mmCIF file of C-alpha atoms in Angstrom:
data_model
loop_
_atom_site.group_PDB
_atom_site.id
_atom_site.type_symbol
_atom_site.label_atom_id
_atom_site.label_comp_id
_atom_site.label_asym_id
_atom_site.label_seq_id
_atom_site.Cartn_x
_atom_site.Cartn_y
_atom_site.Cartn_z
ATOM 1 C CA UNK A 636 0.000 0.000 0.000
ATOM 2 C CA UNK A 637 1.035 3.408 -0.865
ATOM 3 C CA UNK A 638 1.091 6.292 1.611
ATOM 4 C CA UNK A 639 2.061 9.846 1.315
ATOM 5 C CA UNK A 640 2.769 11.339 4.938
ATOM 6 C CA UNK A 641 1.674 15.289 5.352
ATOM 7 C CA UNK A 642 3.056 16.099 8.730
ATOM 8 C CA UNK A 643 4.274 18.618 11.348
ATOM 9 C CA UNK A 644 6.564 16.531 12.743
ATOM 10 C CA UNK A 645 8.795 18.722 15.460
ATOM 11 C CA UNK A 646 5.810 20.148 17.839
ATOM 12 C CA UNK A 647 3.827 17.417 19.294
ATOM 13 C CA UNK A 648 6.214 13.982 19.541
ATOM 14 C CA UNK A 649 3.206 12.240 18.333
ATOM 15 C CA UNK A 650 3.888 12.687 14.664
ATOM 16 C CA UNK A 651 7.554 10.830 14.795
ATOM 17 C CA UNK A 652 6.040 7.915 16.844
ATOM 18 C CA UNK A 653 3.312 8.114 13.641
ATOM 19 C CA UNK A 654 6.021 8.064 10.987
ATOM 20 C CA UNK A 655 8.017 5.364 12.772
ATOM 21 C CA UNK A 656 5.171 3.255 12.532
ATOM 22 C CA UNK A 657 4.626 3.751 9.208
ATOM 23 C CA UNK A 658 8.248 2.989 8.766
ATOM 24 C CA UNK A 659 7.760 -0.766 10.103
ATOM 25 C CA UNK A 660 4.256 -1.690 9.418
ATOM 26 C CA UNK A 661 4.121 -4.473 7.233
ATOM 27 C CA UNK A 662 3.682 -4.031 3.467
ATOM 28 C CA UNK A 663 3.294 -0.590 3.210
ATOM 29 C CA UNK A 664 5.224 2.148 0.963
ATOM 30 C CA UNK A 665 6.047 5.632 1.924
ATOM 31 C CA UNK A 666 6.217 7.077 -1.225
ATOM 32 C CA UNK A 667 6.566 11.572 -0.028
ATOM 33 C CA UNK A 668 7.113 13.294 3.109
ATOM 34 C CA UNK A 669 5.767 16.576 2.992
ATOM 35 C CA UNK A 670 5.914 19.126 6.170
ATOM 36 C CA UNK A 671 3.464 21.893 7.074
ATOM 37 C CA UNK A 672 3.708 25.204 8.641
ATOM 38 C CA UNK A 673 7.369 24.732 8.173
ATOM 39 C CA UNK A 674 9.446 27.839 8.969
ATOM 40 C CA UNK A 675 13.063 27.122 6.687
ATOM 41 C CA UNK A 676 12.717 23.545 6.507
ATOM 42 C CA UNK A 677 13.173 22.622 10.213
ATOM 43 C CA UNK A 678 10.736 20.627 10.177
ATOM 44 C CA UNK A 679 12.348 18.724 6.759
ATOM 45 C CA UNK A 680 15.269 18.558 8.656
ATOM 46 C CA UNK A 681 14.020 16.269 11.731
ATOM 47 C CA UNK A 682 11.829 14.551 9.139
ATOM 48 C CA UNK A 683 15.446 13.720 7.486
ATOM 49 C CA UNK A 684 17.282 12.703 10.656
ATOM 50 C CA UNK A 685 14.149 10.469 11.702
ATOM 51 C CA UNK A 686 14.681 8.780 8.304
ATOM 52 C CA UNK A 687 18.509 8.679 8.841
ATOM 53 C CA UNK A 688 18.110 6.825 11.873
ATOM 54 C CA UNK A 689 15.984 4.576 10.480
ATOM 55 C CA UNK A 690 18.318 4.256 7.177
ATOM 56 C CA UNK A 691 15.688 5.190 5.647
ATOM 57 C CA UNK A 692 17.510 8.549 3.676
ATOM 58 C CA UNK A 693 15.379 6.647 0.203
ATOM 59 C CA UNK A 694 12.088 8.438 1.003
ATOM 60 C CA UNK A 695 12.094 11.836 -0.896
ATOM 61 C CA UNK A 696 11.466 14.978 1.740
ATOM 62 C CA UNK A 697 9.825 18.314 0.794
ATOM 63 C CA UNK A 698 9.081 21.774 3.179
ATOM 64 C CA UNK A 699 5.967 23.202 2.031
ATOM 65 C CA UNK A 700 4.149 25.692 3.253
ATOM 66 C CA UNK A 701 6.102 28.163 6.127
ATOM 67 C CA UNK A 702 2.702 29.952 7.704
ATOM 68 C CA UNK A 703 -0.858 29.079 7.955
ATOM 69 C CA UNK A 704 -3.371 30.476 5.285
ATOM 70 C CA UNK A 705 -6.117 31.833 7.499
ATOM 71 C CA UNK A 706 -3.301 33.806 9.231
ATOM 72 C CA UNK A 707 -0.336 34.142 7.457
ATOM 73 C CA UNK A 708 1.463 33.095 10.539
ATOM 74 C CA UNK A 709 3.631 29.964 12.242
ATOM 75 C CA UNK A 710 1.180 28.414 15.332
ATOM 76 C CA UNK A 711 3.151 27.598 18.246
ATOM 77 C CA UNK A 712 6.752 26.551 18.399
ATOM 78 C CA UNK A 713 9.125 23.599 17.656
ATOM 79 C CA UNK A 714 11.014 22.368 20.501
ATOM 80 C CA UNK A 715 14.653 22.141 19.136
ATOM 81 C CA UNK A 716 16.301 21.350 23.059
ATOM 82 C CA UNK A 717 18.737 18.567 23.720
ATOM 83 C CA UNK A 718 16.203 16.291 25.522
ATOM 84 C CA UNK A 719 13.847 16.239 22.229
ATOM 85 C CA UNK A 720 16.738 16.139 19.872
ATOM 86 C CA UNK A 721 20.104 15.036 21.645
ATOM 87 C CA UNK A 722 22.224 16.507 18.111
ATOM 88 C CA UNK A 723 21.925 19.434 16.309
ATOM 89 C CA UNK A 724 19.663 19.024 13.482
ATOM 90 C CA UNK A 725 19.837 21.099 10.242
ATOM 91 C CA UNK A 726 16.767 22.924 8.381
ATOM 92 C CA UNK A 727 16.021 21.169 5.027
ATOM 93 C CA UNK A 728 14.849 24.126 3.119
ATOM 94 C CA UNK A 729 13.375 23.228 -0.149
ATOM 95 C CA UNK A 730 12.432 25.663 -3.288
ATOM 96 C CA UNK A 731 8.734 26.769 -3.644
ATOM 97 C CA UNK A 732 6.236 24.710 -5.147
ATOM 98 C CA UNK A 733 8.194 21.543 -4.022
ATOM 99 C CA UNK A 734 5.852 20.194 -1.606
ATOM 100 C CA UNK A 735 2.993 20.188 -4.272
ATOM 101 C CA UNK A 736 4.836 18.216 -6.616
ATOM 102 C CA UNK A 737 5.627 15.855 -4.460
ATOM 103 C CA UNK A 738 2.330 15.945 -3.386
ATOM 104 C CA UNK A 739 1.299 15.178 -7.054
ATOM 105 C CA UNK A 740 3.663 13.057 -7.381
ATOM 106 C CA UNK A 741 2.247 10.704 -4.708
ATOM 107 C CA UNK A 742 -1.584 11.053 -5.738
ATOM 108 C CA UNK A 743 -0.054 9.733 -9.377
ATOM 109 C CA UNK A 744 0.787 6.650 -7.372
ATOM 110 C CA UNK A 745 -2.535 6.371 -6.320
ATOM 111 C CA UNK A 746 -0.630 6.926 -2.817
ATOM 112 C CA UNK A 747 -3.443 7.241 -0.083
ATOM 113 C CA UNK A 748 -2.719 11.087 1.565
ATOM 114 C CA UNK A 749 -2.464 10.846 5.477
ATOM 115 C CA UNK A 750 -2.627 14.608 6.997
ATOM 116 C CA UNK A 751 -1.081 14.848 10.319
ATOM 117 C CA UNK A 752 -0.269 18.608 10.699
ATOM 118 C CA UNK A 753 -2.307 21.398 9.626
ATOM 119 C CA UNK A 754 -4.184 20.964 6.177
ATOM 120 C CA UNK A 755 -1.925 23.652 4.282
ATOM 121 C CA UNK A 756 -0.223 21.800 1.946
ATOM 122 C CA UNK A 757 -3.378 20.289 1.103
ATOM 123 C CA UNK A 758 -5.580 22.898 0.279
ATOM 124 C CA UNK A 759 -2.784 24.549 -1.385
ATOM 125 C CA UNK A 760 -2.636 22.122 -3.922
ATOM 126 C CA UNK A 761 -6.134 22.486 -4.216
ATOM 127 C CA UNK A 762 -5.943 25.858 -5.039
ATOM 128 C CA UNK A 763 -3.653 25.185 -7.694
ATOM 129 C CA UNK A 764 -4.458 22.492 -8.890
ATOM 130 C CA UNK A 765 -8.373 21.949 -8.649
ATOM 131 C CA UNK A 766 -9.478 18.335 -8.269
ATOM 132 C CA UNK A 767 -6.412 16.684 -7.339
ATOM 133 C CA UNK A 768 -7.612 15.563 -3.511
ATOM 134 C CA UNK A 769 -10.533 13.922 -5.304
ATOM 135 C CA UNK A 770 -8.312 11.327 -6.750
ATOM 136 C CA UNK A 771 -7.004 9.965 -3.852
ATOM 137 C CA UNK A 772 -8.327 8.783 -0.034
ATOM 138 C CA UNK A 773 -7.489 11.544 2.177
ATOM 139 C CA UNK A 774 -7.021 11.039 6.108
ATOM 140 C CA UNK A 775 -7.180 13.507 7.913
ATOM 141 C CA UNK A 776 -6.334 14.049 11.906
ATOM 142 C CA UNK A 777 -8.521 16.593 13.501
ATOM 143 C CA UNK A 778 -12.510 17.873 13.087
ATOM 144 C CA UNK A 779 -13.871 17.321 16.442
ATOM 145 C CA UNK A 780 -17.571 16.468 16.017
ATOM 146 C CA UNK A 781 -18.778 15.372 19.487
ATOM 147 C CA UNK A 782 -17.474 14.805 23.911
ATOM 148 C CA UNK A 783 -15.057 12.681 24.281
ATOM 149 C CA UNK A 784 -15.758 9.792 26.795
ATOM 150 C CA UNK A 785 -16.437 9.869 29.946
ATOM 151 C CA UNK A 786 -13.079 10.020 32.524
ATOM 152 C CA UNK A 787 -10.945 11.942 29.012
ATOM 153 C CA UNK A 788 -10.430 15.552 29.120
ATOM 154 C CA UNK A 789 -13.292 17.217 28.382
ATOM 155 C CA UNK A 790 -11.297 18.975 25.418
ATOM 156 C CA UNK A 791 -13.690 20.492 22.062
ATOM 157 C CA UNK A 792 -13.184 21.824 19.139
ATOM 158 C CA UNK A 793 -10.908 24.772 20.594
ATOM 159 C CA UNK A 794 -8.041 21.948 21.419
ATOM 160 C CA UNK A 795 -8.667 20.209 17.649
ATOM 161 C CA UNK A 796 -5.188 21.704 16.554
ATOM 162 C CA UNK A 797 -4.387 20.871 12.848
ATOM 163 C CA UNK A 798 -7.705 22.358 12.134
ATOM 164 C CA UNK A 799 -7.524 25.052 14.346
ATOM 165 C CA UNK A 800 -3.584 26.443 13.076
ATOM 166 C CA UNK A 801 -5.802 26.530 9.285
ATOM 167 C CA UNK A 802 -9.673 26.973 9.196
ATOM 168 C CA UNK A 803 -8.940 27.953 6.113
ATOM 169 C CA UNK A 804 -7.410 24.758 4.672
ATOM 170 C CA UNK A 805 -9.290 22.509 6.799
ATOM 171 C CA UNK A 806 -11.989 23.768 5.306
ATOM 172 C CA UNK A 807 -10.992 23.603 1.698
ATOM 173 C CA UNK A 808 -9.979 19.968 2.019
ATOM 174 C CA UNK A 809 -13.239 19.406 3.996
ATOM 175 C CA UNK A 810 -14.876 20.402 0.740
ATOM 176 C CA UNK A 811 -12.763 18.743 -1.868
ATOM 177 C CA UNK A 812 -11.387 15.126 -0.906
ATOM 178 C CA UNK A 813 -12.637 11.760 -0.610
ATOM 179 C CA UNK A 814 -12.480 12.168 3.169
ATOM 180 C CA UNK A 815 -11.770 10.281 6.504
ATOM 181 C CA UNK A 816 -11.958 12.185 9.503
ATOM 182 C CA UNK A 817 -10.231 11.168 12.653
ATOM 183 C CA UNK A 818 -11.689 13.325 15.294
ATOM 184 C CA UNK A 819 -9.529 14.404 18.666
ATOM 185 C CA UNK A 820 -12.406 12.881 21.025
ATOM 186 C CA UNK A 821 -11.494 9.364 19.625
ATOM 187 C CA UNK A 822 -8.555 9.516 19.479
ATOM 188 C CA UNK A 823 -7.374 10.595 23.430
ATOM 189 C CA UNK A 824 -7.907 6.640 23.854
ATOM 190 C CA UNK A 825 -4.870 5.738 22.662
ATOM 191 C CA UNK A 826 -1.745 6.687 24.895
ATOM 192 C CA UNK A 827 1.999 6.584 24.950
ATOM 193 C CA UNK A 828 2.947 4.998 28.362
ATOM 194 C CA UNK A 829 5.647 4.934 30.065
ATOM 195 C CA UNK A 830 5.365 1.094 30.239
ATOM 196 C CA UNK A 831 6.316 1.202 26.943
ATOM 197 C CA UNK A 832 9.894 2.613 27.507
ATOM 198 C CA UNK A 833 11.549 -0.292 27.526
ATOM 199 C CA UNK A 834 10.353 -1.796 23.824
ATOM 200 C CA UNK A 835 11.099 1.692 22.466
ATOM 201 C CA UNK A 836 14.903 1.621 24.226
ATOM 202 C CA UNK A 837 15.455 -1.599 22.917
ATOM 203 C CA UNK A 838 13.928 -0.326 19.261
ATOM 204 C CA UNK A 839 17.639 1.016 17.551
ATOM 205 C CA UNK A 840 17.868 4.774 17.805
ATOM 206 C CA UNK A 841 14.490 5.920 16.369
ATOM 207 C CA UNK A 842 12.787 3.801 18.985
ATOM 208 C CA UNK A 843 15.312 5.599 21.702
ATOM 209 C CA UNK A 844 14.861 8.817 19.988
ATOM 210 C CA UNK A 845 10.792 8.321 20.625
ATOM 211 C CA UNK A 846 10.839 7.119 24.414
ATOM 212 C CA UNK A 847 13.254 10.452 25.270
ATOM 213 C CA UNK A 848 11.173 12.942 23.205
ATOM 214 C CA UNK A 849 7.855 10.831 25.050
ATOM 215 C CA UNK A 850 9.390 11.684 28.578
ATOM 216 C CA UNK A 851 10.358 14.996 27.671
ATOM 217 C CA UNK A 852 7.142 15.841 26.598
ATOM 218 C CA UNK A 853 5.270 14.392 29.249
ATOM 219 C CA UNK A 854 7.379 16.277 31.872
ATOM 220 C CA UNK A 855 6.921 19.144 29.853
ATOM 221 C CA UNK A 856 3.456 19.256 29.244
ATOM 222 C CA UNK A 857 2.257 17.930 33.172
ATOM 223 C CA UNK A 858 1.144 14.574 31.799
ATOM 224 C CA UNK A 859 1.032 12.949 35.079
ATOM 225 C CA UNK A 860 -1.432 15.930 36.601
ATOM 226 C CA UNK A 861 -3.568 15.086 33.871
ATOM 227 C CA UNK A 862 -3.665 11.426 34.636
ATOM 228 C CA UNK A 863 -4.586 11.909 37.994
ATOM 229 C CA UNK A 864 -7.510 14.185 37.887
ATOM 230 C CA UNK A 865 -8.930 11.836 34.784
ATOM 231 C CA UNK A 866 -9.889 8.535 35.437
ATOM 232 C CA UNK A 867 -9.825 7.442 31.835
ATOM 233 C CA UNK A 868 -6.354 7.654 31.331
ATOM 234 C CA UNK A 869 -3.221 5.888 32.177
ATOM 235 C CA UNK A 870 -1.222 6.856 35.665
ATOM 236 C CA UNK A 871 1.656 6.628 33.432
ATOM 237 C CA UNK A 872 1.072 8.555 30.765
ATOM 238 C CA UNK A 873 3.400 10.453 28.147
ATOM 239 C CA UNK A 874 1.381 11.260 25.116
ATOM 240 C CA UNK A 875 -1.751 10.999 23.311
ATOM 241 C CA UNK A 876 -1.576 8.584 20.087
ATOM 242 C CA UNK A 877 -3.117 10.954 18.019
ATOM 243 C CA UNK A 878 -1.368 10.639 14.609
ATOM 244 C CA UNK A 879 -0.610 6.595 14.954
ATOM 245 C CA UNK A 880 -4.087 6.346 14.970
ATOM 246 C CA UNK A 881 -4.768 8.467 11.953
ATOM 247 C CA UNK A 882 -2.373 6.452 9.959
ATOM 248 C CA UNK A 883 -3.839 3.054 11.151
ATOM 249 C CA UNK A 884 -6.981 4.156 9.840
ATOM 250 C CA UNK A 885 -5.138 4.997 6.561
ATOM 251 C CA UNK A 886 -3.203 1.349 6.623
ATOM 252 C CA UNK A 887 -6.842 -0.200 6.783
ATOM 253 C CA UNK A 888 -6.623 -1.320 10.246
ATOM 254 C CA UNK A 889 -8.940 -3.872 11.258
ATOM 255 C CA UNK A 890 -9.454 -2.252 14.844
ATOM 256 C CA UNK A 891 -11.061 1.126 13.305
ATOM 257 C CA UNK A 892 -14.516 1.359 13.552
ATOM 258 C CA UNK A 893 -15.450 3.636 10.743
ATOM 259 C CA UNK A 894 -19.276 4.946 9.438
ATOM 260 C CA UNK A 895 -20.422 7.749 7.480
ATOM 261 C CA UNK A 896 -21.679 10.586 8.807
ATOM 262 C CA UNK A 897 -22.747 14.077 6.124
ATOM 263 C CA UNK A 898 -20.573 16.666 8.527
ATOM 264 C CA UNK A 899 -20.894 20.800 7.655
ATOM 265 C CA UNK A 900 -18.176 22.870 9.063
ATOM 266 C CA UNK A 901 -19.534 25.558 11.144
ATOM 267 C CA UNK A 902 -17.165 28.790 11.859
ATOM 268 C CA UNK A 903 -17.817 29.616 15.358
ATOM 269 C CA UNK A 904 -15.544 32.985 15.446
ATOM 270 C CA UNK A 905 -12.201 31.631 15.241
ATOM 271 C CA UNK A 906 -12.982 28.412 15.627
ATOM 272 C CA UNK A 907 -14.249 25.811 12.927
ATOM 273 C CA UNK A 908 -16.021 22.327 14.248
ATOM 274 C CA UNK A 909 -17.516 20.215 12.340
ATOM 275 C CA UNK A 910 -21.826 19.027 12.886
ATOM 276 C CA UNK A 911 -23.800 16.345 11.752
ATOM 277 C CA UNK A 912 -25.983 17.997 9.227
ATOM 278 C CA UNK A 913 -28.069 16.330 6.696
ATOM 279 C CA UNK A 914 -27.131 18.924 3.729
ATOM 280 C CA UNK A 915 -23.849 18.198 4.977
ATOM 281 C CA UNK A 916 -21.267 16.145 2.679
ATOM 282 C CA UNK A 917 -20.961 12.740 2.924
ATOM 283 C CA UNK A 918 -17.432 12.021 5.077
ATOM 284 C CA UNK A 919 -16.038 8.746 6.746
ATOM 285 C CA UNK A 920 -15.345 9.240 10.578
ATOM 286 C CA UNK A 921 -13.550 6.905 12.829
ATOM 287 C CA UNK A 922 -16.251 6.300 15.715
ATOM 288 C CA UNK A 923 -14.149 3.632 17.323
ATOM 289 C CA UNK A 924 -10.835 1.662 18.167
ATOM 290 C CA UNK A 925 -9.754 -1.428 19.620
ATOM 291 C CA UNK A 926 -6.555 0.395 21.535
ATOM 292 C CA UNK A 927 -4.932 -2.849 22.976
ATOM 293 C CA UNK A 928 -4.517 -4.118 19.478
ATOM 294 C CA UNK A 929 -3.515 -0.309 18.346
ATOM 295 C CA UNK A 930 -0.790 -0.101 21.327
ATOM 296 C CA UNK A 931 0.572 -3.999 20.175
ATOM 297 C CA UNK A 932 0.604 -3.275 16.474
ATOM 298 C CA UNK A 933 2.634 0.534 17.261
ATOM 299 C CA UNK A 934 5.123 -1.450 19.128
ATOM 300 C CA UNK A 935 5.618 -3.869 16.958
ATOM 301 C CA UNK A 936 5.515 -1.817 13.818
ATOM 302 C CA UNK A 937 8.526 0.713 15.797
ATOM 303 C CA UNK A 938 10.585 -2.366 16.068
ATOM 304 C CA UNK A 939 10.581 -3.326 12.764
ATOM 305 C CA UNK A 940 11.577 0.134 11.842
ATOM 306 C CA UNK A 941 14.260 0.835 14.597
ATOM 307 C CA UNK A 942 15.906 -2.499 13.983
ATOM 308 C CA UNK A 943 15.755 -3.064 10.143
#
């Protein structure tokens, strides 16, 4: 199987534990990298050293888009400290107009698009080329539609942040491409543990490089405070599995529950959620996940990666 990866890989550690399993899961080709929101390639350049320690340097690598459409700036920030990235790591700038080829390039393949960042790139290609996200599946992480469950963090629409950095995007992609949606609510049931240290450190260096950014992030980011005052989640909890899951869907993975439901996106302000409306376009959601068998099949899949 094909897959194109559209990521932000270099905020939230989630997207490099999502590209190491795509890395290692079993009969699956990564055909493009592309990276959004990408201020002078840094993001290209931890996508490259991922793949380097890996040996994985095959994969062709593109920056896209440096700022978000809606408002022409870079969201947040992208920790570039010793205990996310132990080496320097150099910016892999690339010249405009890249990304969308490779982009292309991929949907040619009949590569299946997996968006794990904002929707940028995306819609940008949209733009310029109308119809192209029509050829292809598109999966997309983000577009929170309903609560999470009961004992998650009671986080909406406001924490959806792919589609938050880009209304703008979101929404043209919303609009254009054969669609899965893998909403935030769902998704906050599968975790990064800290039980799971001791596969990643015995994973090669990409596995090591995921369990130091996971306990970096979790110290960073009060993880264990969050645990305790939810009783849904793990008492050892690093991350949220937010882009694995996204590109399990993609993979076909047997532990997605999936259904259609016509979603409208609504523009609340500044913020953009997505309701069940019956003029609303016809979109696959992921309603459901079996998150033992996601946890196994990660682990597994960032061992074949780490150690090929």
């Amino acid at each position: 199987m094909k897959i194109h990866l559209d990521t932000d890989l270099g905020s939230d550690t989630d997207d490099a534990c999502a590209l190491a399993m795509l890395l290692g899961w079993p009969d699956v080709e990564l055909v493009g990298i592309t990276t959004a929101i990408d201020p002078g390639g840094r993001r290209a350049g931890y996508v490259n050293h991922c793949l380097s320690l890996a040996g994985r340097n095959d994969i062709p690598v593109a920056a896209g888009a440096e700022v978000s459409l809606t408002t022409r700036q870079c969201p947040g920030g992208i920790p570039d400290d010793e205990r996310y990235w132990p080496s320097p790591v150099r910016p892999r700038p690339s010249p405009p107009g890249a990304a969308l080829d490779l982009l292309d390039r991929s949907i040619n393949q009949g590569a299946t698009i997996v968006a794990i960042g904002p929707c940028t790139n995306l819609a940008l290609l949209e733009v310029a080329r109308p119809g192209e996200l029509a050829r292809v599946p598109v999966v997309m992480m983000g577009g929170s539609i309903g609560p999470p469950d009961e004992g998650l963090p009671p986080w909406g629409p406001t924490m959806d942040w792919n589609v938050q950095c880009d209304t703008q995007a979101a929404r043209i992609v919303a609009a254009s491409a054969q669609l899965t949606m893998v909403p935030v609510e769902v998704t906050l049931r599968a975790h990064l543990r800290a039980a799971h240290l001791p596969r990643l450190n015995a994973a090669g260096p990409l596995g090591q490089l995921l369990a130091r950014q996971g306990s970096a992030h979790a110290e960073d980011n009060n993880m264990s405070e969050l645990a305790r005052t939810h009783r849904g989640l793990p008492d050892d909890l690093l991350n949220f599995q937010y882009d694995g899951v996204a590109c399990a869907v993609a993979l076909g993975w047997s532990g997605a529950i999936l259904g259609e439901v016509r979603l409208a996106p609504v523009l609340d302000g500044d913020v953009l959620r997505f309701e069940a409306d019956e003029r609303g376009r016809p979109t696959r959601v992921l309603l459901d996940l079996d998150t033992a068998d996601f946890t196994e099949r990660w682990l597994v899949a960032v061992a074949a990666a780490g150690l090929d």
